[in-house]
Amino acid sequence: MTTARIAVVGAGMAAARLAQQLRLHTEALDITLYGQEPHAPYNRALLAGVLTGRYAPDTLTLPAGGATVRTGTEVVALDPAARTLRTATGETAAYDTLVLATGAAPVLPPVPGLFAPGGRELRPGAHVLRTLADCAGIVRDAQAAGRATVIGGGVLGIAAAQALATLGCAVRLVHREPHLLERHLDAQAAAIVRRTLEAAGVDVRTGADTTGVPDDGPLLLACGVRPRTRLARAAGLAVRTGIVVDDTLAASAPGVYAIGDCAEHRGTVHGRAEPAWEQADILAARLSGARPRYHGSPDRLRLTAGALEIAAFGASASPGPDTDTLRLSDATRGIHKSLILRDARLVGAALIGDLAAVGEIAEAVGHGQPLLPDPVHLLTGHPPPAFSAEGAPA
């Protein structure tokens, strides 16, 4: 029996998960991961912990199911018709199945003086946080200067600002939107996050833009990411924001699939680890002969950064006019909880500082089942009341 050749362009979290899951299904596969970085696959979601020293870089390594991992090998061209790929060194490799797991690239804002002469590389002192090499450069420059500026008040920016403050740096966090984490939190919840950051020594400035690269410390850019689609577009694959895939995670050419941050499914690019792993699991099963389908992943946020713990699910930031909101907030203790209800169903929630009920709330949002008549117990942590058959408290 001929061994099927599976080539995976990318050697990040989605690629490693796919290779590991494929090996659990069958041994009759020749799997090769092509990664541009010099490192074996690692958990990119923990890079902020590397900044603080909580994690050593080598502890982030992910298993890849015994696949061949070609580190330091950039794929520069694809030929879906011939089922071949070409590397930067001119090597051509054939495949039977191609999986694009090329990830995402940082979005760089139009900050004056951001690029070195020539306009292609960031100037010294300006950084993004996507790789282990980025971590080393940020720590080096921040510790030398004793201060740093972070642009972007999303998940990565907040985690990085908290991490740099833990290192003892004076940190300024600049966010152009009116409040932090605007995609996941309303203004009241975001105010709790801001107070927690300020208590850790972070100077938070919202509704502001950075006018240039500061000369008193490094600049860390955390302004979101954009799917890496250049290879797919050049190969003639359908691309919108990301590489377009269907419910089987197949792209627009035979034998080609895409997963993770580069993939766009039903108009959505998730850009998070959990959907990437779910996609990898489903694709591994399909490539092994099963027939599961991917129907999308729920919108959720989970962030732990120092003393800051946040979870958000569903319509947590902009609930809409046909919803009711229950809130419990304690600014002194840094705790905020909110439930978004529509027709007695939980459609969104945000938790800050106290995540004891996170599992129950996540399940309720995900399943969309009707709640008990009094869902306040999800906020207070007290057991729900017992109800009689007529719906009144027993």
CSV table of N, CA and C in Angstrom, one decimal, residues 34-161:
chain,number,residue,atom,x,y,z
A,34,TYR,N,6.6,22.2,7.2
A,34,TYR,CA,7.6,23.1,6.8
A,34,TYR,C,7.4,24.4,7.6
A,35,GLY,N,8.4,24.7,8.4
A,35,GLY,CA,8.3,25.9,9.3
A,35,GLY,C,9.4,26.9,9.0
A,36,GLN,N,9.1,28.2,8.9
A,36,GLN,CA,10.1,29.2,8.6
A,36,GLN,C,11.0,29.5,9.8
A,37,GLU,N,10.4,29.3,11.0
A,37,GLU,CA,11.2,29.6,12.2
A,37,GLU,C,12.3,28.5,12.4
A,38,PRO,N,13.3,28.8,13.2
A,38,PRO,CA,14.3,27.8,13.5
A,38,PRO,C,13.9,26.8,14.5
A,39,HIS,N,12.8,27.0,15.1
A,39,HIS,CA,12.3,26.2,16.3
A,39,HIS,C,11.3,25.2,15.8
A,40,ALA,N,11.3,24.1,16.6
A,40,ALA,CA,10.2,23.1,16.4
A,40,ALA,C,8.9,23.8,16.9
A,41,PRO,N,7.7,23.2,16.5
A,41,PRO,CA,6.4,23.8,16.9
A,41,PRO,C,6.4,24.1,18.4
A,42,TYR,N,5.8,25.2,18.8
A,42,TYR,CA,5.7,25.6,20.2
A,42,TYR,C,4.4,26.4,20.4
A,43,ASN,N,4.0,26.5,21.7
A,43,ASN,CA,2.8,27.1,22.1
A,43,ASN,C,2.9,28.6,22.1
A,44,ARG,N,2.5,29.2,21.0
A,44,ARG,CA,2.6,30.7,20.8
A,44,ARG,C,1.7,31.4,21.8
A,45,ALA,N,0.7,30.8,22.3
A,45,ALA,CA,-0.2,31.5,23.2
A,45,ALA,C,0.4,31.8,24.5
A,46,LEU,N,1.5,31.2,24.8
A,46,LEU,CA,2.2,31.4,26.1
A,46,LEU,C,3.4,32.4,26.0
A,47,LEU,N,3.5,33.1,24.9
A,47,LEU,CA,4.7,34.0,24.8
A,47,LEU,C,4.8,35.1,25.8
A,48,ALA,N,3.6,35.6,26.3
A,48,ALA,CA,3.7,36.6,27.3
A,48,ALA,C,4.3,36.0,28.6
A,49,GLY,N,4.0,34.7,28.9
A,49,GLY,CA,4.7,34.1,30.0
A,49,GLY,C,6.2,33.9,29.9
A,50,VAL,N,6.6,33.8,28.6
A,50,VAL,CA,8.1,33.8,28.4
A,50,VAL,C,8.7,35.2,28.7
A,51,LEU,N,8.0,36.2,28.4
A,51,LEU,CA,8.4,37.6,28.7
A,51,LEU,C,8.7,37.7,30.2
A,52,THR,N,7.9,37.2,31.1
A,52,THR,CA,8.0,37.4,32.5
A,52,THR,C,9.0,36.4,33.1
A,53,GLY,N,9.4,35.3,32.3
A,53,GLY,CA,10.2,34.3,32.8
A,53,GLY,C,9.4,33.1,33.5
A,54,ARG,N,8.1,33.2,33.4
A,54,ARG,CA,7.3,32.2,34.0
A,54,ARG,C,7.5,30.9,33.2
A,55,TYR,N,7.7,31.0,31.9
A,55,TYR,CA,8.0,29.8,31.1
A,55,TYR,C,9.4,29.9,30.4
A,56,ALA,N,10.2,28.9,30.5
A,56,ALA,CA,11.4,28.8,29.7
A,56,ALA,C,11.0,28.5,28.2
A,57,PRO,N,11.7,29.0,27.3
A,57,PRO,CA,11.3,28.8,25.9
A,57,PRO,C,11.2,27.3,25.5
A,58,ASP,N,12.1,26.5,26.0
A,58,ASP,CA,12.0,25.0,25.6
A,58,ASP,C,10.8,24.3,26.3
A,59,THR,N,10.1,24.9,27.2
A,59,THR,CA,9.0,24.2,27.8
A,59,THR,C,7.7,24.4,27.0
A,60,LEU,N,7.8,25.3,25.9
A,60,LEU,CA,6.6,25.6,25.1
A,60,LEU,C,6.5,24.6,23.9
A,61,THR,N,7.5,23.7,23.7
A,61,THR,CA,7.5,22.8,22.6
A,61,THR,C,6.3,21.9,22.6
A,62,LEU,N,5.7,21.7,21.4
A,62,LEU,CA,4.5,20.9,21.2
A,62,LEU,C,4.9,19.6,20.5
A,63,PRO,N,4.2,18.5,20.9
A,63,PRO,CA,4.4,17.3,20.2
A,63,PRO,C,3.9,17.3,18.8
A,64,ALA,N,4.5,16.7,17.8
A,64,ALA,CA,4.1,16.7,16.4
A,64,ALA,C,3.9,15.3,15.9
A,65,GLY,N,3.6,14.3,16.8
A,65,GLY,CA,3.2,13.0,16.4
A,65,GLY,C,4.3,12.3,15.5
A,66,GLY,N,5.5,12.6,15.7
A,66,GLY,CA,6.6,12.0,15.0
A,66,GLY,C,6.7,12.4,13.5
A,67,ALA,N,6.0,13.5,13.2
A,67,ALA,CA,6.1,14.0,11.8
A,67,ALA,C,7.5,14.6,11.5
A,68,THR,N,7.9,14.6,10.3
A,68,THR,CA,9.2,15.3,9.9
A,68,THR,C,8.9,16.8,10.0
A,69,VAL,N,9.7,17.5,10.8
A,69,VAL,CA,9.6,18.9,10.9
A,69,VAL,C,10.8,19.6,10.3
A,70,ARG,N,10.5,20.3,9.2
A,70,ARG,CA,11.6,21.0,8.5
A,70,ARG,C,11.7,22.5,9.0
A,71,THR,N,12.4,22.7,10.0
A,71,THR,CA,12.6,24.0,10.6
A,71,THR,C,13.5,24.9,9.6
A,72,GLY,N,13.3,26.2,9.7
A,72,GLY,CA,14.1,27.1,8.9
A,72,GLY,C,13.9,26.9,7.4
A,73,THR,N,12.7,26.4,7.0
A,73,THR,CA,12.4,26.1,5.6
A,73,THR,C,11.2,26.8,5.2
A,74,GLU,N,11.4,27.9,4.4
A,74,GLU,CA,10.3,28.7,3.9
A,74,GLU,C,9.8,28.2,2.6
A,75,VAL,N,8.5,28.0,2.5
A,75,VAL,CA,7.9,27.6,1.3
A,75,VAL,C,7.5,28.9,0.5
A,76,VAL,N,7.9,29.0,-0.7
A,76,VAL,CA,7.8,30.2,-1.5
A,76,VAL,C,6.8,30.1,-2.6
A,77,ALA,N,6.4,28.9,-3.0
A,77,ALA,CA,5.5,28.7,-4.1
A,77,ALA,C,4.8,27.4,-4.0
A,78,LEU,N,3.5,27.4,-4.6
A,78,LEU,CA,2.7,26.2,-4.6
A,78,LEU,C,2.2,26.0,-6.0
A,79,ASP,N,2.1,24.7,-6.4
A,79,ASP,CA,1.5,24.3,-7.7
A,79,ASP,C,0.4,23.3,-7.4
A,80,PRO,N,-0.8,23.7,-7.1
A,80,PRO,CA,-1.8,22.8,-6.8
A,80,PRO,C,-2.2,21.8,-7.9
A,81,ALA,N,-2.0,22.2,-9.2
A,81,ALA,CA,-2.3,21.3,-10.3
A,81,ALA,C,-1.3,20.1,-10.3
A,82,ALA,N,0.0,20.4,-10.1
A,82,ALA,CA,1.0,19.4,-10.1
A,82,ALA,C,1.2,18.8,-8.7
A,83,ARG,N,0.6,19.4,-7.7
A,83,ARG,CA,0.7,18.9,-6.3
A,83,ARG,C,2.2,18.9,-5.9
A,84,THR,N,2.8,20.1,-6.1
A,84,THR,CA,4.2,20.3,-5.6
A,84,THR,C,4.3,21.6,-4.9
A,85,LEU,N,5.3,21.7,-4.1
A,85,LEU,CA,5.6,23.0,-3.5
A,85,LEU,C,7.1,23.3,-3.7
A,86,ARG,N,7.5,24.5,-3.5
A,86,ARG,CA,8.9,24.9,-3.7
A,86,ARG,C,9.4,25.7,-2.5
A,87,THR,N,10.6,25.4,-2.0
A,87,THR,CA,11.1,26.1,-0.9
A,87,THR,C,12.1,27.3,-1.4
A,88,ALA,N,12.5,28.1,-0.4
A,88,ALA,CA,13.3,29.2,-0.7
A,88,ALA,C,14.7,28.8,-1.2
A,89,THR,N,15.1,27.6,-1.0
A,89,THR,CA,16.4,27.1,-1.5
A,89,THR,C,16.3,26.5,-2.9
A,90,GLY,N,15.1,26.4,-3.4
A,90,GLY,CA,14.9,25.9,-4.8
A,90,GLY,C,14.4,24.4,-4.8
A,91,GLU,N,14.3,23.8,-3.6
A,91,GLU,CA,13.9,22.4,-3.6
A,91,GLU,C,12.4,22.3,-3.9
A,92,THR,N,12.1,21.3,-4.7
A,92,THR,CA,10.7,21.0,-5.1
A,92,THR,C,10.3,19.7,-4.4
A,93,ALA,N,9.1,19.7,-3.7
A,93,ALA,CA,8.6,18.5,-3.0
A,93,ALA,C,7.2,18.2,-3.5
A,94,ALA,N,6.9,16.9,-3.7
A,94,ALA,CA,5.6,16.5,-4.1
A,94,ALA,C,4.8,16.1,-2.9
A,95,TYR,N,3.5,16.2,-3.1
A,95,TYR,CA,2.6,15.9,-2.0
A,95,TYR,C,1.3,15.2,-2.6
A,96,ASP,N,0.6,14.5,-1.8
A,96,ASP,CA,-0.7,14.0,-2.2
A,96,ASP,C,-1.8,15.0,-1.6
A,97,THR,N,-1.6,15.4,-0.4
A,97,THR,CA,-2.5,16.4,0.3
A,97,THR,C,-1.7,17.5,0.9
A,98,LEU,N,-2.2,18.7,0.6
A,98,LEU,CA,-1.5,19.9,1.1
A,98,LEU,C,-2.4,20.6,2.2
A,99,VAL,N,-1.8,20.9,3.3
A,99,VAL,CA,-2.6,21.7,4.4
A,99,VAL,C,-1.9,23.0,4.6
A,100,LEU,N,-2.6,24.1,4.4
A,100,LEU,CA,-2.0,25.4,4.7
A,100,LEU,C,-2.3,25.8,6.1
A,101,ALA,N,-1.3,26.0,6.9
A,101,ALA,CA,-1.4,26.4,8.3
A,101,ALA,C,-0.4,27.5,8.5
A,102,THR,N,-0.5,28.5,7.6
A,102,THR,CA,0.5,29.6,7.6
A,102,THR,C,0.3,30.7,8.6
A,103,GLY,N,-0.8,30.6,9.4
A,103,GLY,CA,-0.9,31.5,10.5
A,103,GLY,C,-1.3,32.9,10.1
A,104,ALA,N,-0.9,33.9,10.9
A,104,ALA,CA,-1.2,35.3,10.7
A,104,ALA,C,0.0,36.1,10.9
A,105,ALA,N,0.0,37.3,10.3
A,105,ALA,CA,1.1,38.3,10.5
A,105,ALA,C,0.6,39.5,11.3
A,106,PRO,N,1.4,40.1,12.1
A,106,PRO,CA,1.0,41.3,12.8
A,106,PRO,C,0.6,42.5,11.9
A,107,VAL,N,-0.5,43.2,12.3
A,107,VAL,CA,-0.8,44.4,11.7
A,107,VAL,C,0.0,45.5,12.2
A,108,LEU,N,0.6,46.3,11.3
A,108,LEU,CA,1.5,47.4,11.7
A,108,LEU,C,0.8,48.7,11.5
A,109,PRO,N,0.6,49.5,12.5
A,109,PRO,CA,-0.1,50.8,12.4
A,109,PRO,C,0.8,51.8,11.7
A,110,PRO,N,0.2,52.9,11.2
A,110,PRO,CA,1.0,53.9,10.5
A,110,PRO,C,1.7,54.9,11.4
A,111,VAL,N,2.6,54.4,12.2
A,111,VAL,CA,3.3,55.2,13.2
A,111,VAL,C,4.5,55.8,12.5
A,112,PRO,N,4.7,57.1,12.5
A,112,PRO,CA,5.8,57.8,11.9
A,112,PRO,C,7.2,57.2,12.4
A,113,GLY,N,8.1,56.9,11.5
A,113,GLY,CA,9.4,56.5,12.0
A,113,GLY,C,9.5,55.0,12.4
A,114,LEU,N,8.4,54.3,12.1
A,114,LEU,CA,8.4,52.9,12.5
A,114,LEU,C,9.4,52.0,11.8
A,115,PHE,N,9.6,52.3,10.6
A,115,PHE,CA,10.5,51.4,9.8
A,115,PHE,C,11.9,52.0,9.6
A,116,ALA,N,12.9,51.1,9.5
A,116,ALA,CA,14.3,51.5,9.3
A,116,ALA,C,14.3,52.0,7.8
A,117,PRO,N,15.4,52.7,7.5
A,117,PRO,CA,15.6,53.1,6.1
A,117,PRO,C,15.4,52.0,5.1
A,118,GLY,N,14.7,52.2,4.1
A,118,GLY,CA,14.3,51.2,3.1
A,118,GLY,C,12.9,50.7,3.3
A,119,GLY,N,12.3,50.9,4.5
A,119,GLY,CA,10.9,50.7,4.7
A,119,GLY,C,10.4,49.3,4.8
A,120,ARG,N,11.3,48.3,5.0
A,120,ARG,CA,10.9,46.9,5.0
A,120,ARG,C,11.0,46.3,6.4
A,121,GLU,N,12.0,46.7,7.2
A,121,GLU,CA,12.2,46.2,8.5
A,121,GLU,C,11.8,47.2,9.6
A,122,LEU,N,11.4,46.7,10.7
A,122,LEU,CA,11.1,47.6,11.8
A,122,LEU,C,12.4,48.2,12.3
A,123,ARG,N,12.4,49.5,12.7
A,123,ARG,CA,13.6,50.1,13.2
A,123,ARG,C,14.0,49.5,14.5
A,124,PRO,N,15.2,49.6,14.9
A,124,PRO,CA,15.6,49.1,16.2
A,124,PRO,C,14.8,49.7,17.4
A,125,GLY,N,14.4,48.9,18.3
A,125,GLY,CA,13.5,49.3,19.4
A,125,GLY,C,12.0,49.1,19.2
A,126,ALA,N,11.6,48.8,17.9
A,126,ALA,CA,10.2,48.5,17.6
A,126,ALA,C,10.1,47.0,17.4
A,127,HIS,N,9.0,46.4,18.1
A,127,HIS,CA,8.9,45.0,18.1
A,127,HIS,C,7.4,44.6,17.9
A,128,VAL,N,7.3,43.3,17.4
A,128,VAL,CA,6.0,42.6,17.5
A,128,VAL,C,6.2,41.4,18.4
A,129,LEU,N,5.1,40.7,18.8
A,129,LEU,CA,5.2,39.6,19.6
A,129,LEU,C,4.6,38.4,19.0
A,130,ARG,N,5.3,37.7,18.1
A,130,ARG,CA,4.8,36.5,17.4
A,130,ARG,C,5.7,35.3,17.6
A,131,THR,N,7.0,35.5,17.9
A,131,THR,CA,7.9,34.4,18.0
A,131,THR,C,8.8,34.5,19.2
A,132,LEU,N,9.5,33.4,19.5
A,132,LEU,CA,10.4,33.3,20.6
A,132,LEU,C,11.5,34.4,20.4
A,133,ALA,N,11.9,34.6,19.2
A,133,ALA,CA,13.0,35.6,18.9
A,133,ALA,C,12.5,37.0,19.3
A,134,ASP,N,11.2,37.2,19.0
A,134,ASP,CA,10.6,38.5,19.4
A,134,ASP,C,10.7,38.7,20.9
A,135,CYS,N,10.4,37.6,21.7
A,135,CYS,CA,10.4,37.7,23.1
A,135,CYS,C,11.8,38.1,23.6
A,136,ALA,N,12.8,37.5,23.1
A,136,ALA,CA,14.2,37.8,23.5
A,136,ALA,C,14.5,39.3,23.2
A,137,GLY,N,14.1,39.8,22.1
A,137,GLY,CA,14.4,41.2,21.8
A,137,GLY,C,13.7,42.2,22.6
A,138,ILE,N,12.4,41.9,22.9
A,138,ILE,CA,11.6,42.8,23.8
A,138,ILE,C,12.2,42.8,25.2
A,139,VAL,N,12.5,41.6,25.8
A,139,VAL,CA,13.0,41.6,27.1
A,139,VAL,C,14.4,42.3,27.2
A,140,ARG,N,15.2,42.1,26.2
A,140,ARG,CA,16.5,42.8,26.2
A,140,ARG,C,16.4,44.3,26.2
A,141,ASP,N,15.5,44.8,25.3
A,141,ASP,CA,15.4,46.3,25.2
A,141,ASP,C,14.6,46.9,26.4
A,142,ALA,N,13.6,46.2,26.9
A,142,ALA,CA,12.8,46.7,28.0
A,142,ALA,C,13.7,46.8,29.2
A,143,GLN,N,14.4,45.7,29.5
A,143,GLN,CA,15.3,45.7,30.7
A,143,GLN,C,16.4,46.8,30.6
A,144,ALA,N,16.9,47.0,29.4
A,144,ALA,CA,18.0,48.0,29.3
A,144,ALA,C,17.4,49.4,29.5
A,145,ALA,N,16.2,49.7,29.1
A,145,ALA,CA,15.6,51.0,29.2
A,145,ALA,C,14.8,51.2,30.5
A,146,GLY,N,14.3,50.1,31.0
A,146,GLY,CA,13.5,50.2,32.2
A,146,GLY,C,12.1,50.7,32.0
A,147,ARG,N,11.7,50.9,30.7
A,147,ARG,CA,10.4,51.3,30.3
A,147,ARG,C,10.0,50.8,29.0
A,148,ALA,N,8.7,50.8,28.6
A,148,ALA,CA,8.3,50.3,27.3
A,148,ALA,C,6.9,50.9,27.0
A,149,THR,N,6.6,51.0,25.7
A,149,THR,CA,5.3,51.4,25.3
A,149,THR,C,4.6,50.3,24.5
A,150,VAL,N,3.4,50.0,24.8
A,150,VAL,CA,2.6,49.0,24.1
A,150,VAL,C,1.5,49.7,23.3
A,151,ILE,N,1.4,49.4,22.0
A,151,ILE,CA,0.3,49.9,21.3
A,151,ILE,C,-0.7,48.8,21.0
A,152,GLY,N,-2.0,49.0,21.5
A,152,GLY,CA,-3.0,48.0,21.3
A,152,GLY,C,-3.5,47.5,22.6
A,153,GLY,N,-4.8,47.7,22.8
A,153,GLY,CA,-5.5,47.3,24.1
A,153,GLY,C,-6.4,46.1,23.9
A,154,GLY,N,-5.9,45.2,23.0
A,154,GLY,CA,-6.6,43.9,22.9
A,154,GLY,C,-6.0,42.8,23.8
A,155,VAL,N,-6.2,41.6,23.5
A,155,VAL,CA,-5.8,40.5,24.3
A,155,VAL,C,-4.2,40.5,24.4
A,156,LEU,N,-3.6,40.5,23.3
A,156,LEU,CA,-2.1,40.5,23.3
A,156,LEU,C,-1.5,41.7,23.9
A,157,GLY,N,-2.0,42.9,23.6
A,157,GLY,CA,-1.5,44.1,24.2
A,157,GLY,C,-1.6,44.1,25.7
A,158,ILE,N,-2.7,43.7,26.3
A,158,ILE,CA,-2.9,43.7,27.7
A,158,ILE,C,-2.0,42.7,28.4
A,159,ALA,N,-1.9,41.5,27.8
A,159,ALA,CA,-1.0,40.4,28.3
A,159,ALA,C,0.4,40.9,28.3
A,160,ALA,N,0.9,41.6,27.2
A,160,ALA,CA,2.2,42.0,27.1
A,160,ALA,C,2.5,43.2,28.1
A,161,ALA,N,1.6,44.1,28.2
A,161,ALA,CA,1.7,45.2,29.2
A,161,ALA,C,1.9,44.7,30.6
